[in-house]
Amino acid sequence: MKQVIAMCLVALLVPLWACPAQAVVSLGGTRLVFDGRFREATLDVSNPGQAQVLIQAWIAKPGAAPSAQADLPFVLTPHLAQIPAMGRHRLRVLYEGVGMPLDRESLLHLYVLEVPRRSEARQQLNIAVRQRINVFYRPKGLAGDPADVPLRLRWQRGTPDSHTLSVRNPTPFHASLLNIAFNGVEVSEDLMIEPFSERLLPLPKTLPEGLSRLAGEGCLSFKALTDYGGQRDFSTQGHDSEPFTARLRDASGRTLASPQFIEKC
């Protein structure tokens, strides 16, 4: 997900400073999947502005400081690049061939920093913009289809007193979910579930007026991101504390796995 880490300071507090217009570079995707069958993966970076820009790019481990030098078996080239006005540049991510797990996907972060142009004007604030996207290294030979991961997630309600909802990912792929809701109440705005892992989500203890109780049967709904950054809708009915899986829904709300059945939720 893209992150902007620097912005104009409050203009009202510094009325004499001018914040120059910045041509924020545009990345060619919100995520990058590195298919292990190939030697490299690429990402296009575009400059929609009227002036040349300088960018710096690097790869880091999740949870590490963005500025930290990552000891990873990947090379990102070029590390520095100038992009002409209205131009485009291509970043290449290359893998050394060893050093990453072979039984599951691995998650990395790719950062692109737009270096602000130096200005000779006085009382002017330059802006540096840094963007980040997820990189998924996917070794060749993994069993299963990444598109089916949301269908294979195993959901389960806790006891009525625990107010929890667990989700287990039995696949070697990451699951990226958005807008997870149970009985119309948002449980999590976004959630990434690592391969072969389980997450526990807290459920609200009380519900807004007019909504059914959380105990027993309930409606689960969420969106799942595809390899290309698109979104697909899923939902299902959960029954008490029995494990359950979700179904893909089309635009009309019909469950694609069973055309004759429309989910109550």
mmCIF file with all atom_site columns, N, CA and C in Angstrom, residues 58-71 109 111 130 132:
data_model
loop_
_atom_site.group_PDB
_atom_site.id
_atom_site.type_symbol
_atom_site.label_atom_id
_atom_site.label_alt_id
_atom_site.label_comp_id
_atom_site.label_asym_id
_atom_site.label_entity_id
_atom_site.label_seq_id
_atom_site.pdbx_PDB_ins_code
_atom_site.Cartn_x
_atom_site.Cartn_y
_atom_site.Cartn_z
_atom_site.occupancy
_atom_site.B_iso_or_equiv
_atom_site.pdbx_formal_charge
_atom_site.auth_seq_id
_atom_site.auth_comp_id
_atom_site.auth_asym_id
_atom_site.auth_atom_id
_atom_site.pdbx_PDB_model_num
ATOM 1  N N  . TRP A 1 58  ? 14.612 1.026  -3.236 1.00 0.00 ? 58  TRP A N  1
ATOM 2  C CA . TRP A 1 58  ? 15.284 -0.037 -2.511 1.00 0.00 ? 58  TRP A CA 1
ATOM 3  C C  . TRP A 1 58  ? 14.246 -1.032 -1.983 1.00 0.00 ? 58  TRP A C  1
ATOM 4  N N  . ILE A 1 59  ? 14.731 -2.183 -1.521 1.00 0.00 ? 59  ILE A N  1
ATOM 5  C CA . ILE A 1 59  ? 13.888 -3.245 -0.979 1.00 0.00 ? 59  ILE A CA 1
ATOM 6  C C  . ILE A 1 59  ? 14.264 -3.473 0.482  1.00 0.00 ? 59  ILE A C  1
ATOM 7  N N  . ALA A 1 60  ? 13.255 -3.705 1.314  1.00 0.00 ? 60  ALA A N  1
ATOM 8  C CA . ALA A 1 60  ? 13.495 -3.930 2.741  1.00 0.00 ? 60  ALA A CA 1
ATOM 9  C C  . ALA A 1 60  ? 12.599 -5.057 3.242  1.00 0.00 ? 60  ALA A C  1
ATOM 10 N N  . LYS A 1 61  ? 12.973 -5.594 4.385  1.00 0.00 ? 61  LYS A N  1
ATOM 11 C CA . LYS A 1 61  ? 12.155 -6.611 5.028  1.00 0.00 ? 61  LYS A CA 1
ATOM 12 C C  . LYS A 1 61  ? 10.980 -5.949 5.746  1.00 0.00 ? 61  LYS A C  1
ATOM 13 N N  . PRO A 1 62  ? 9.825  -6.592 5.813  1.00 0.00 ? 62  PRO A N  1
ATOM 14 C CA . PRO A 1 62  ? 8.709  -6.044 6.590  1.00 0.00 ? 62  PRO A CA 1
ATOM 15 C C  . PRO A 1 62  ? 9.106  -5.882 8.053  1.00 0.00 ? 62  PRO A C  1
ATOM 16 N N  . GLY A 1 63  ? 8.730  -4.763 8.623  1.00 0.00 ? 63  GLY A N  1
ATOM 17 C CA . GLY A 1 63  ? 9.051  -4.502 10.020 1.00 0.00 ? 63  GLY A CA 1
ATOM 18 C C  . GLY A 1 63  ? 10.382 -3.828 10.237 1.00 0.00 ? 63  GLY A C  1
ATOM 19 N N  . ALA A 1 64  ? 11.247 -3.824 9.207  1.00 0.00 ? 64  ALA A N  1
ATOM 20 C CA . ALA A 1 64  ? 12.536 -3.158 9.340  1.00 0.00 ? 64  ALA A CA 1
ATOM 21 C C  . ALA A 1 64  ? 12.381 -1.674 9.061  1.00 0.00 ? 64  ALA A C  1
ATOM 22 N N  . ALA A 1 65  ? 13.296 -0.879 9.590  1.00 0.00 ? 65  ALA A N  1
ATOM 23 C CA . ALA A 1 65  ? 13.279 0.555  9.301  1.00 0.00 ? 65  ALA A CA 1
ATOM 24 C C  . ALA A 1 65  ? 13.433 0.757  7.801  1.00 0.00 ? 65  ALA A C  1
ATOM 25 N N  . PRO A 1 66  ? 12.613 1.626  7.197  1.00 0.00 ? 66  PRO A N  1
ATOM 26 C CA . PRO A 1 66  ? 12.682 1.818  5.752  1.00 0.00 ? 66  PRO A CA 1
ATOM 27 C C  . PRO A 1 66  ? 14.066 2.193  5.245  1.00 0.00 ? 66  PRO A C  1
ATOM 28 N N  . SER A 1 67  ? 14.854 2.847  6.078  1.00 0.00 ? 67  SER A N  1
ATOM 29 C CA . SER A 1 67  ? 16.175 3.295  5.646  1.00 0.00 ? 67  SER A CA 1
ATOM 30 C C  . SER A 1 67  ? 17.252 2.245  5.880  1.00 0.00 ? 67  SER A C  1
ATOM 31 N N  . ALA A 1 68  ? 16.881 1.127  6.529  1.00 0.00 ? 68  ALA A N  1
ATOM 32 C CA . ALA A 1 68  ? 17.868 0.107  6.867  1.00 0.00 ? 68  ALA A CA 1
ATOM 33 C C  . ALA A 1 68  ? 18.326 -0.649 5.621  1.00 0.00 ? 68  ALA A C  1
ATOM 34 N N  . GLN A 1 69  ? 19.601 -0.985 5.575  1.00 0.00 ? 69  GLN A N  1
ATOM 35 C CA . GLN A 1 69  ? 20.127 -1.769 4.480  1.00 0.00 ? 69  GLN A CA 1
ATOM 36 C C  . GLN A 1 69  ? 19.729 -3.230 4.700  1.00 0.00 ? 69  GLN A C  1
ATOM 37 N N  . ALA A 1 70  ? 18.925 -3.745 3.802  1.00 0.00 ? 70  ALA A N  1
ATOM 38 C CA . ALA A 1 70  ? 18.414 -5.096 3.959  1.00 0.00 ? 70  ALA A CA 1
ATOM 39 C C  . ALA A 1 70  ? 19.407 -6.117 3.403  1.00 0.00 ? 70  ALA A C  1
ATOM 40 N N  . ASP A 1 71  ? 19.668 -7.151 4.200  1.00 0.00 ? 71  ASP A N  1
ATOM 41 C CA . ASP A 1 71  ? 20.524 -8.248 3.761  1.00 0.00 ? 71  ASP A CA 1
ATOM 42 C C  . ASP A 1 71  ? 19.627 -9.280 3.081  1.00 0.00 ? 71  ASP A C  1
ATOM 43 N N  . HIS A 1 109 ? 9.115  -5.401 1.039  1.00 0.00 ? 109 HIS A N  1
ATOM 44 C CA . HIS A 1 109 ? 8.607  -4.063 0.768  1.00 0.00 ? 109 HIS A CA 1
ATOM 45 C C  . HIS A 1 109 ? 9.534  -3.362 -0.222 1.00 0.00 ? 109 HIS A C  1
ATOM 46 N N  . TYR A 1 111 ? 10.385 0.319  -1.787 1.00 0.00 ? 111 TYR A N  1
ATOM 47 C CA . TYR A 1 111 ? 10.203 1.746  -1.553 1.00 0.00 ? 111 TYR A CA 1
ATOM 48 C C  . TYR A 1 111 ? 10.695 2.543  -2.758 1.00 0.00 ? 111 TYR A C  1
ATOM 49 N N  . ARG A 1 130 ? 7.683  9.459  -0.319 1.00 0.00 ? 130 ARG A N  1
ATOM 50 C CA . ARG A 1 130 ? 8.100  8.070  -0.376 1.00 0.00 ? 130 ARG A CA 1
ATOM 51 C C  . ARG A 1 130 ? 6.866  7.183  -0.489 1.00 0.00 ? 130 ARG A C  1
ATOM 52 N N  . ARG A 1 132 ? 5.395  3.045  -0.924 1.00 0.00 ? 132 ARG A N  1
ATOM 53 C CA . ARG A 1 132 ? 5.757  1.667  -0.620 1.00 0.00 ? 132 ARG A CA 1
ATOM 54 C C  . ARG A 1 132 ? 4.715  0.713  -1.183 1.00 0.00 ? 132 ARG A C  1
#
